mmCIF file of C-alpha atoms in Angstrom:
data_model
loop_
_atom_site.group_PDB
_atom_site.id
_atom_site.type_symbol
_atom_site.label_atom_id
_atom_site.label_comp_id
_atom_site.label_asym_id
_atom_site.label_seq_id
_atom_site.Cartn_x
_atom_site.Cartn_y
_atom_site.Cartn_z
ATOM 1 C CA UNK A 1 92.259 80.881 93.345
ATOM 2 C CA UNK A 2 95.188 82.735 95.210
ATOM 3 C CA UNK A 3 98.768 82.424 94.623
ATOM 4 C CA UNK A 4 100.176 79.138 96.231
ATOM 5 C CA UNK A 5 103.284 80.799 96.921
ATOM 6 C CA UNK A 6 103.650 84.484 98.241
ATOM 7 C CA UNK A 7 106.944 86.319 98.222
ATOM 8 C CA UNK A 8 108.114 89.474 99.805
ATOM 9 C CA UNK A 9 111.321 91.528 99.527
ATOM 10 C CA UNK A 10 113.133 94.008 101.731
ATOM 11 C CA UNK A 11 116.176 95.096 100.296
ATOM 12 C CA UNK A 12 118.623 92.053 99.832
ATOM 13 C CA UNK A 13 116.193 89.601 101.731
ATOM 14 C CA UNK A 14 113.410 87.474 100.065
ATOM 15 C CA UNK A 15 110.578 85.728 102.243
ATOM 16 C CA UNK A 16 108.941 83.067 100.302
ATOM 17 C CA UNK A 17 105.562 81.875 101.913
ATOM 18 C CA UNK A 18 103.894 78.550 101.312
ATOM 19 C CA UNK A 19 100.159 79.402 101.235
ATOM 20 C CA UNK A 20 97.973 76.320 100.282
ATOM 21 C CA UNK A 21 95.384 75.682 102.894
ATOM 22 C CA UNK A 22 94.721 73.718 104.863
ATOM 23 C CA UNK A 23 98.253 72.011 105.108
ATOM 24 C CA UNK A 24 100.705 74.188 102.800
ATOM 25 C CA UNK A 25 101.063 70.870 100.941
ATOM 26 C CA UNK A 26 103.036 71.018 97.674
ATOM 27 C CA UNK A 27 101.846 69.589 94.342
ATOM 28 C CA UNK A 28 103.700 69.474 91.044
ATOM 29 C CA UNK A 29 102.472 73.055 89.747
ATOM 30 C CA UNK A 30 103.333 74.619 93.224
ATOM 31 C CA UNK A 31 106.701 72.932 93.102
ATOM 32 C CA UNK A 32 107.293 74.202 89.514
ATOM 33 C CA UNK A 33 106.539 78.070 90.792
ATOM 34 C CA UNK A 34 109.004 77.339 93.917
ATOM 35 C CA UNK A 35 111.655 76.134 91.524
ATOM 36 C CA UNK A 36 111.385 79.224 89.351
ATOM 37 C CA UNK A 37 111.375 81.632 92.633
ATOM 38 C CA UNK A 38 114.582 80.054 93.876
ATOM 39 C CA UNK A 39 116.340 80.050 90.378
ATOM 40 C CA UNK A 40 115.450 83.699 90.071
ATOM 41 C CA UNK A 41 116.565 84.183 93.685
ATOM 42 C CA UNK A 42 120.058 82.276 92.691
ATOM 43 C CA UNK A 43 120.450 84.188 89.750
ATOM 44 C CA UNK A 44 119.619 87.907 91.352
ATOM 45 C CA UNK A 45 122.782 89.640 92.402
ATOM 46 C CA UNK A 46 120.625 92.266 94.438
ATOM 47 C CA UNK A 47 119.254 89.476 96.361
ATOM 48 C CA UNK A 48 121.369 87.597 99.034
ATOM 49 C CA UNK A 49 119.450 85.803 101.551
ATOM 50 C CA UNK A 50 115.909 83.990 101.444
ATOM 51 C CA UNK A 51 113.619 83.055 103.983
ATOM 52 C CA UNK A 52 111.083 80.033 103.374
ATOM 53 C CA UNK A 53 108.118 79.767 105.656
ATOM 54 C CA UNK A 54 104.394 78.527 105.855
ATOM 55 C CA UNK A 55 101.459 80.732 105.830
ATOM 56 C CA UNK A 56 99.384 80.638 108.977
ATOM 57 C CA UNK A 57 100.474 79.040 112.326
ATOM 58 C CA UNK A 58 99.338 75.270 112.026
ATOM 59 C CA UNK A 59 101.476 74.098 109.117
ATOM 60 C CA UNK A 60 105.048 75.087 107.769
ATOM 61 C CA UNK A 61 104.401 72.327 105.170
ATOM 62 C CA UNK A 62 102.773 68.758 105.111
ATOM 63 C CA UNK A 63 104.992 67.888 102.040
ATOM 64 C CA UNK A 64 103.389 66.081 99.115
ATOM 65 C CA UNK A 65 99.839 66.695 98.583
ATOM 66 C CA UNK A 66 98.247 63.416 98.466
ATOM 67 C CA UNK A 67 95.082 64.724 97.320
ATOM 68 C CA UNK A 68 96.850 66.063 94.048
ATOM 69 C CA UNK A 69 98.430 62.502 93.947
ATOM 70 C CA UNK A 70 95.087 60.802 94.048
ATOM 71 C CA UNK A 71 94.004 63.279 91.337
ATOM 72 C CA UNK A 72 96.771 62.443 88.876
ATOM 73 C CA UNK A 73 99.831 64.123 89.830
ATOM 74 C CA UNK A 74 102.623 61.658 89.683
ATOM 75 C CA UNK A 75 105.131 61.265 92.468
ATOM 76 C CA UNK A 76 107.779 60.983 89.671
ATOM 77 C CA UNK A 77 106.046 63.684 87.957
ATOM 78 C CA UNK A 78 107.773 67.146 86.866
ATOM 79 C CA UNK A 79 108.674 69.007 90.091
ATOM 80 C CA UNK A 80 110.319 71.680 87.883
ATOM 81 C CA UNK A 81 113.941 73.311 88.362
ATOM 82 C CA UNK A 82 115.276 72.465 91.772
ATOM 83 C CA UNK A 83 113.165 69.468 92.323
ATOM 84 C CA UNK A 84 110.382 68.899 94.898
ATOM 85 C CA UNK A 85 110.149 72.377 96.665
ATOM 86 C CA UNK A 86 112.483 74.229 94.324
ATOM 87 C CA UNK A 87 115.624 74.033 96.185
ATOM 88 C CA UNK A 88 116.976 70.491 96.952
ATOM 89 C CA UNK A 89 118.265 69.709 93.630
ATOM 90 C CA UNK A 90 118.820 73.406 92.303
ATOM 91 C CA UNK A 91 122.624 73.610 91.243
ATOM 92 C CA UNK A 92 124.853 76.460 92.729
ATOM 93 C CA UNK A 93 122.265 77.926 95.192
ATOM 94 C CA UNK A 94 125.160 79.484 96.785
ATOM 95 C CA UNK A 95 123.293 82.041 99.001
ATOM 96 C CA UNK A 96 121.982 81.595 102.424
ATOM 97 C CA UNK A 97 118.506 80.080 103.108
ATOM 98 C CA UNK A 98 116.779 80.229 106.424
ATOM 99 C CA UNK A 99 113.419 78.034 107.155
ATOM 100 C CA UNK A 100 111.238 79.310 109.403
ATOM 101 C CA UNK A 101 109.090 76.590 110.635
ATOM 102 C CA UNK A 102 105.798 77.756 111.941
ATOM 103 C CA UNK A 103 104.121 74.601 112.577
ATOM 104 C CA UNK A 104 103.874 71.068 111.419
ATOM 105 C CA UNK A 105 106.691 70.251 109.308
ATOM 106 C CA UNK A 106 106.635 66.626 108.085
ATOM 107 C CA UNK A 107 107.416 64.415 104.878
ATOM 108 C CA UNK A 108 108.485 66.509 101.952
ATOM 109 C CA UNK A 109 108.029 69.637 104.203
ATOM 110 C CA UNK A 110 110.737 68.416 106.517
ATOM 111 C CA UNK A 111 112.628 67.805 103.094
ATOM 112 C CA UNK A 112 112.241 71.355 102.244
ATOM 113 C CA UNK A 113 113.377 72.765 105.430
ATOM 114 C CA UNK A 114 116.351 70.373 105.204
ATOM 115 C CA UNK A 115 117.299 72.172 102.116
ATOM 116 C CA UNK A 116 117.903 75.173 103.957
ATOM 117 C CA UNK A 117 121.151 76.355 105.816
ATOM 118 C CA UNK A 118 119.540 77.370 109.080
ATOM 119 C CA UNK A 119 116.200 76.319 110.651
ATOM 120 C CA UNK A 120 114.476 78.154 113.129
ATOM 121 C CA UNK A 121 111.233 76.726 114.698
ATOM 122 C CA UNK A 122 108.095 77.937 116.573
ATOM 123 C CA UNK A 123 107.716 76.515 120.267
ATOM 124 C CA UNK A 124 104.482 74.421 118.859
ATOM 125 C CA UNK A 125 106.399 73.095 115.663
ATOM 126 C CA UNK A 126 106.441 69.302 115.121
ATOM 127 C CA UNK A 127 108.551 67.230 112.864
ATOM 128 C CA UNK A 128 108.091 64.025 111.228
ATOM 129 C CA UNK A 129 108.712 61.764 108.221
ATOM 130 C CA UNK A 130 105.453 59.590 108.147
ATOM 131 C CA UNK A 131 106.208 58.354 104.558
ATOM 132 C CA UNK A 132 106.878 54.685 106.015
ATOM 133 C CA UNK A 133 103.231 54.715 107.448
ATOM 134 C CA UNK A 134 102.089 54.951 103.700
ATOM 135 C CA UNK A 135 104.567 52.285 102.312
ATOM 136 C CA UNK A 136 106.672 54.859 100.521
ATOM 137 C CA UNK A 137 110.352 56.245 101.117
ATOM 138 C CA UNK A 138 111.376 59.719 102.387
ATOM 139 C CA UNK A 139 113.854 59.767 99.634
ATOM 140 C CA UNK A 140 115.437 63.023 100.182
ATOM 141 C CA UNK A 141 115.413 62.931 103.932
ATOM 142 C CA UNK A 142 117.027 59.135 103.635
ATOM 143 C CA UNK A 143 120.060 61.202 102.026
ATOM 144 C CA UNK A 144 120.181 64.299 104.234
ATOM 145 C CA UNK A 145 118.801 63.565 107.868
ATOM 146 C CA UNK A 146 121.504 61.078 108.779
ATOM 147 C CA UNK A 147 124.012 63.882 107.975
ATOM 148 C CA UNK A 148 122.386 66.390 109.928
ATOM 149 C CA UNK A 149 121.572 64.713 113.140
ATOM 150 C CA UNK A 150 122.695 61.474 114.915
ATOM 151 C CA UNK A 151 122.413 58.449 112.943
ATOM 152 C CA UNK A 152 120.257 56.634 115.199
ATOM 153 C CA UNK A 153 117.725 59.410 115.793
ATOM 154 C CA UNK A 154 117.630 59.968 111.925
ATOM 155 C CA UNK A 155 116.851 56.242 111.559
ATOM 156 C CA UNK A 156 114.213 56.158 114.301
ATOM 157 C CA UNK A 157 112.277 58.792 112.618
ATOM 158 C CA UNK A 158 112.771 57.182 109.120
ATOM 159 C CA UNK A 159 111.889 53.810 110.263
ATOM 160 C CA UNK A 160 109.022 54.726 112.646
ATOM 161 C CA UNK A 161 107.535 57.856 111.361
ATOM 162 C CA UNK A 162 107.514 59.274 114.980
ATOM 163 C CA UNK A 163 107.168 62.743 115.695
ATOM 164 C CA UNK A 164 109.854 65.187 117.291
ATOM 165 C CA UNK A 165 108.660 68.435 119.148
ATOM 166 C CA UNK A 166 110.535 71.605 118.843
ATOM 167 C CA UNK A 167 112.500 71.066 121.965
ATOM 168 C CA UNK A 168 113.627 67.583 121.037
ATOM 169 C CA UNK A 169 114.411 68.635 117.552
ATOM 170 C CA UNK A 170 116.621 71.448 118.995
ATOM 171 C CA UNK A 171 118.192 69.012 121.571
ATOM 172 C CA UNK A 172 119.270 66.852 118.631
ATOM 173 C CA UNK A 173 120.610 69.663 116.625
ATOM 174 C CA UNK A 174 117.933 69.596 113.777
ATOM 175 C CA UNK A 175 117.188 73.254 114.462
ATOM 176 C CA UNK A 176 119.248 76.318 115.381
ATOM 177 C CA UNK A 177 116.645 78.033 117.669
ATOM 178 C CA UNK A 178 113.087 77.530 119.078
ATOM 179 C CA UNK A 179 111.053 80.796 119.558
ATOM 180 C CA UNK A 180 107.472 81.812 120.664
ATOM 181 C CA UNK A 181 105.394 81.593 117.596
ATOM 182 C CA UNK A 182 104.781 85.577 117.513
ATOM 183 C CA UNK A 183 108.758 86.043 117.503
ATOM 184 C CA UNK A 184 109.850 83.512 114.736
ATOM 185 C CA UNK A 185 109.610 85.523 111.667
ATOM 186 C CA UNK A 186 111.135 88.470 113.503
ATOM 187 C CA UNK A 187 113.851 86.514 114.512
ATOM 188 C CA UNK A 188 114.144 85.228 110.998
ATOM 189 C CA UNK A 189 114.341 88.553 109.397
ATOM 190 C CA UNK A 190 116.892 89.927 111.965
ATOM 191 C CA UNK A 191 119.031 86.921 110.955
ATOM 192 C CA UNK A 192 118.469 87.309 107.304
ATOM 193 C CA UNK A 193 119.497 91.124 107.481
ATOM 194 C CA UNK A 194 122.535 89.903 109.317
ATOM 195 C CA UNK A 195 123.427 87.423 106.989
ATOM 196 C CA UNK A 196 122.705 89.907 104.132
ATOM 197 C CA UNK A 197 125.260 92.534 105.331
ATOM 198 C CA UNK A 198 127.907 89.980 105.261
ATOM 199 C CA UNK A 199 130.377 89.204 102.173
ATOM 200 C CA UNK A 200 128.406 87.459 99.663
ATOM 201 C CA UNK A 201 131.304 86.134 97.875
ATOM 202 C CA UNK A 202 132.572 84.300 101.212
ATOM 203 C CA UNK A 203 128.779 83.046 101.605
ATOM 204 C CA UNK A 204 129.008 81.601 97.918
ATOM 205 C CA UNK A 205 132.537 79.999 98.817
ATOM 206 C CA UNK A 206 131.426 78.385 102.029
ATOM 207 C CA UNK A 207 128.024 76.840 100.562
ATOM 208 C CA UNK A 208 130.025 75.599 97.528
ATOM 209 C CA UNK A 209 132.897 73.849 99.694
ATOM 210 C CA UNK A 210 130.531 72.365 102.247
ATOM 211 C CA UNK A 211 128.261 70.844 99.577
ATOM 212 C CA UNK A 212 131.094 69.431 97.699
ATOM 213 C CA UNK A 213 132.847 68.394 100.760
ATOM 214 C CA UNK A 214 129.963 65.609 101.595
ATOM 215 C CA UNK A 215 131.597 62.407 100.848
ATOM 216 C CA UNK A 216 134.860 63.528 100.287
ATOM 217 C CA UNK A 217 138.125 63.334 102.225
ATOM 218 C CA UNK A 218 139.829 66.160 104.021
ATOM 219 C CA UNK A 219 142.936 66.229 101.745
ATOM 220 C CA UNK A 220 140.743 66.292 98.343
ATOM 221 C CA UNK A 221 138.777 69.253 99.485
ATOM 222 C CA UNK A 222 141.563 71.202 100.824
ATOM 223 C CA UNK A 223 143.616 70.637 97.614
ATOM 224 C CA UNK A 224 140.802 71.901 95.613
ATOM 225 C CA UNK A 225 140.617 75.024 97.622
ATOM 226 C CA UNK A 226 144.411 75.834 97.663
ATOM 227 C CA UNK A 227 144.388 75.455 93.767
ATOM 228 C CA UNK A 228 141.302 77.387 93.395
ATOM 229 C CA UNK A 229 139.359 74.705 91.690
ATOM 230 C CA UNK A 230 136.081 75.805 92.976
ATOM 231 C CA UNK A 231 134.609 78.383 90.959
ATOM 232 C CA UNK A 232 133.468 80.405 93.853
ATOM 233 C CA UNK A 233 136.587 80.236 95.614
ATOM 234 C CA UNK A 234 138.413 81.444 92.717
ATOM 235 C CA UNK A 235 136.169 84.283 92.259
ATOM 236 C CA UNK A 236 136.716 85.230 95.926
ATOM 237 C CA UNK A 237 140.459 84.990 95.950
ATOM 238 C CA UNK A 238 140.655 87.551 92.916
ATOM 239 C CA UNK A 239 137.957 89.869 94.214
ATOM 240 C CA UNK A 240 137.867 93.454 95.463
ATOM 241 C CA UNK A 241 136.024 92.155 98.374
ATOM 242 C CA UNK A 242 139.083 90.119 99.490
ATOM 243 C CA UNK A 243 141.188 93.126 99.386
ATOM 244 C CA UNK A 244 138.363 95.190 101.102
ATOM 245 C CA UNK A 245 138.276 92.701 103.970
ATOM 246 C CA UNK A 246 141.816 92.953 105.003
ATOM 247 C CA UNK A 247 141.845 96.797 104.365
ATOM 248 C CA UNK A 248 138.738 97.111 106.566
ATOM 249 C CA UNK A 249 140.331 95.056 109.316
ATOM 250 C CA UNK A 250 143.487 97.000 109.118
ATOM 251 C CA UNK A 251 141.701 100.122 109.336
ATOM 252 C CA UNK A 252 139.573 99.278 112.074
ATOM 253 C CA UNK A 253 136.220 99.860 110.204
ATOM 254 C CA UNK A 254 133.256 97.953 108.944
ATOM 255 C CA UNK A 255 133.913 96.568 105.546
ATOM 256 C CA UNK A 256 131.837 97.396 102.573
ATOM 257 C CA UNK A 257 130.915 94.491 100.455
ATOM 258 C CA UNK A 258 130.226 94.749 96.800
ATOM 259 C CA UNK A 259 130.082 91.082 95.772
ATOM 260 C CA UNK A 260 132.770 91.529 93.419
#
C-alpha cells in the first residue's frame, strides 16, 4: 500500500497530493492524515502557502469514499482535526491555500476545493455535487457554495447534481483560472511562490477578517479591526513587518518580510 497523501516541499511552499486510485476518494483514515498535514502546515512558521491537488489527470477527488462507507466507514465518523479533507473545519488556518483541480472534482472533492482560497482548473476539469442523486446532502457545499457563486447557479448544482465544465465554472467565478493540463501545476507553483514572497502577517489578517466577516455587518467588523480585536490584526499592527512595509515603500525598495 502506498501513502494516500503525498507531500512535497519547496522552501515556504507545501504541495499536498491526494493519491488514492482510481478516483482519489477520501475515507476516514485519509481525512485524518490530511488533517494532521494541514495542522502541521498551519503551525509551521517556515511554511507560508499550500497547494492541494490530485494524482493523475482524471480525478482531483471524487470526495467521500463510498466503497469505504459500504465497508463500515460511518458518514458521521471521525474525520480528524479539520473535518473532512483536513481543511474545512480547521481553526485559524490563516495561510493561503491553492487548489489545483486536475480533473473530476465532485461531492466532497468540490468541498475540499471550496476550502481553498484560490482555485485553478485544468481545461478538462469538471465540477458537480451529485449527493442529491444518492439521497444525501452536500453539507459543507450547501453552506459555502451559495456564498461563492450566484445563488441560483449554486442551487441548480445542489438540487439537480448537474455538472459544470471548467469554462462554465470560470464564468460563474467558481475558479480563478483555466489552464491546459500540462501547465496547471506550474501555474499553481508560480502563484504559490508569489504568495510566499508576500507579507505573512497581512495574509493571516486578511484570512481572519474575511472568515469572521461572513454573516456580520460592515460596522461590526470594522469596529473589531480598528480596536485590534482580531488576534492577527493586533499582531500585524505591532509588528516589525508593519514598519518594514512603510520603510521599504519610502525607500523605493522591495520589503523584506520576517513574519514578526
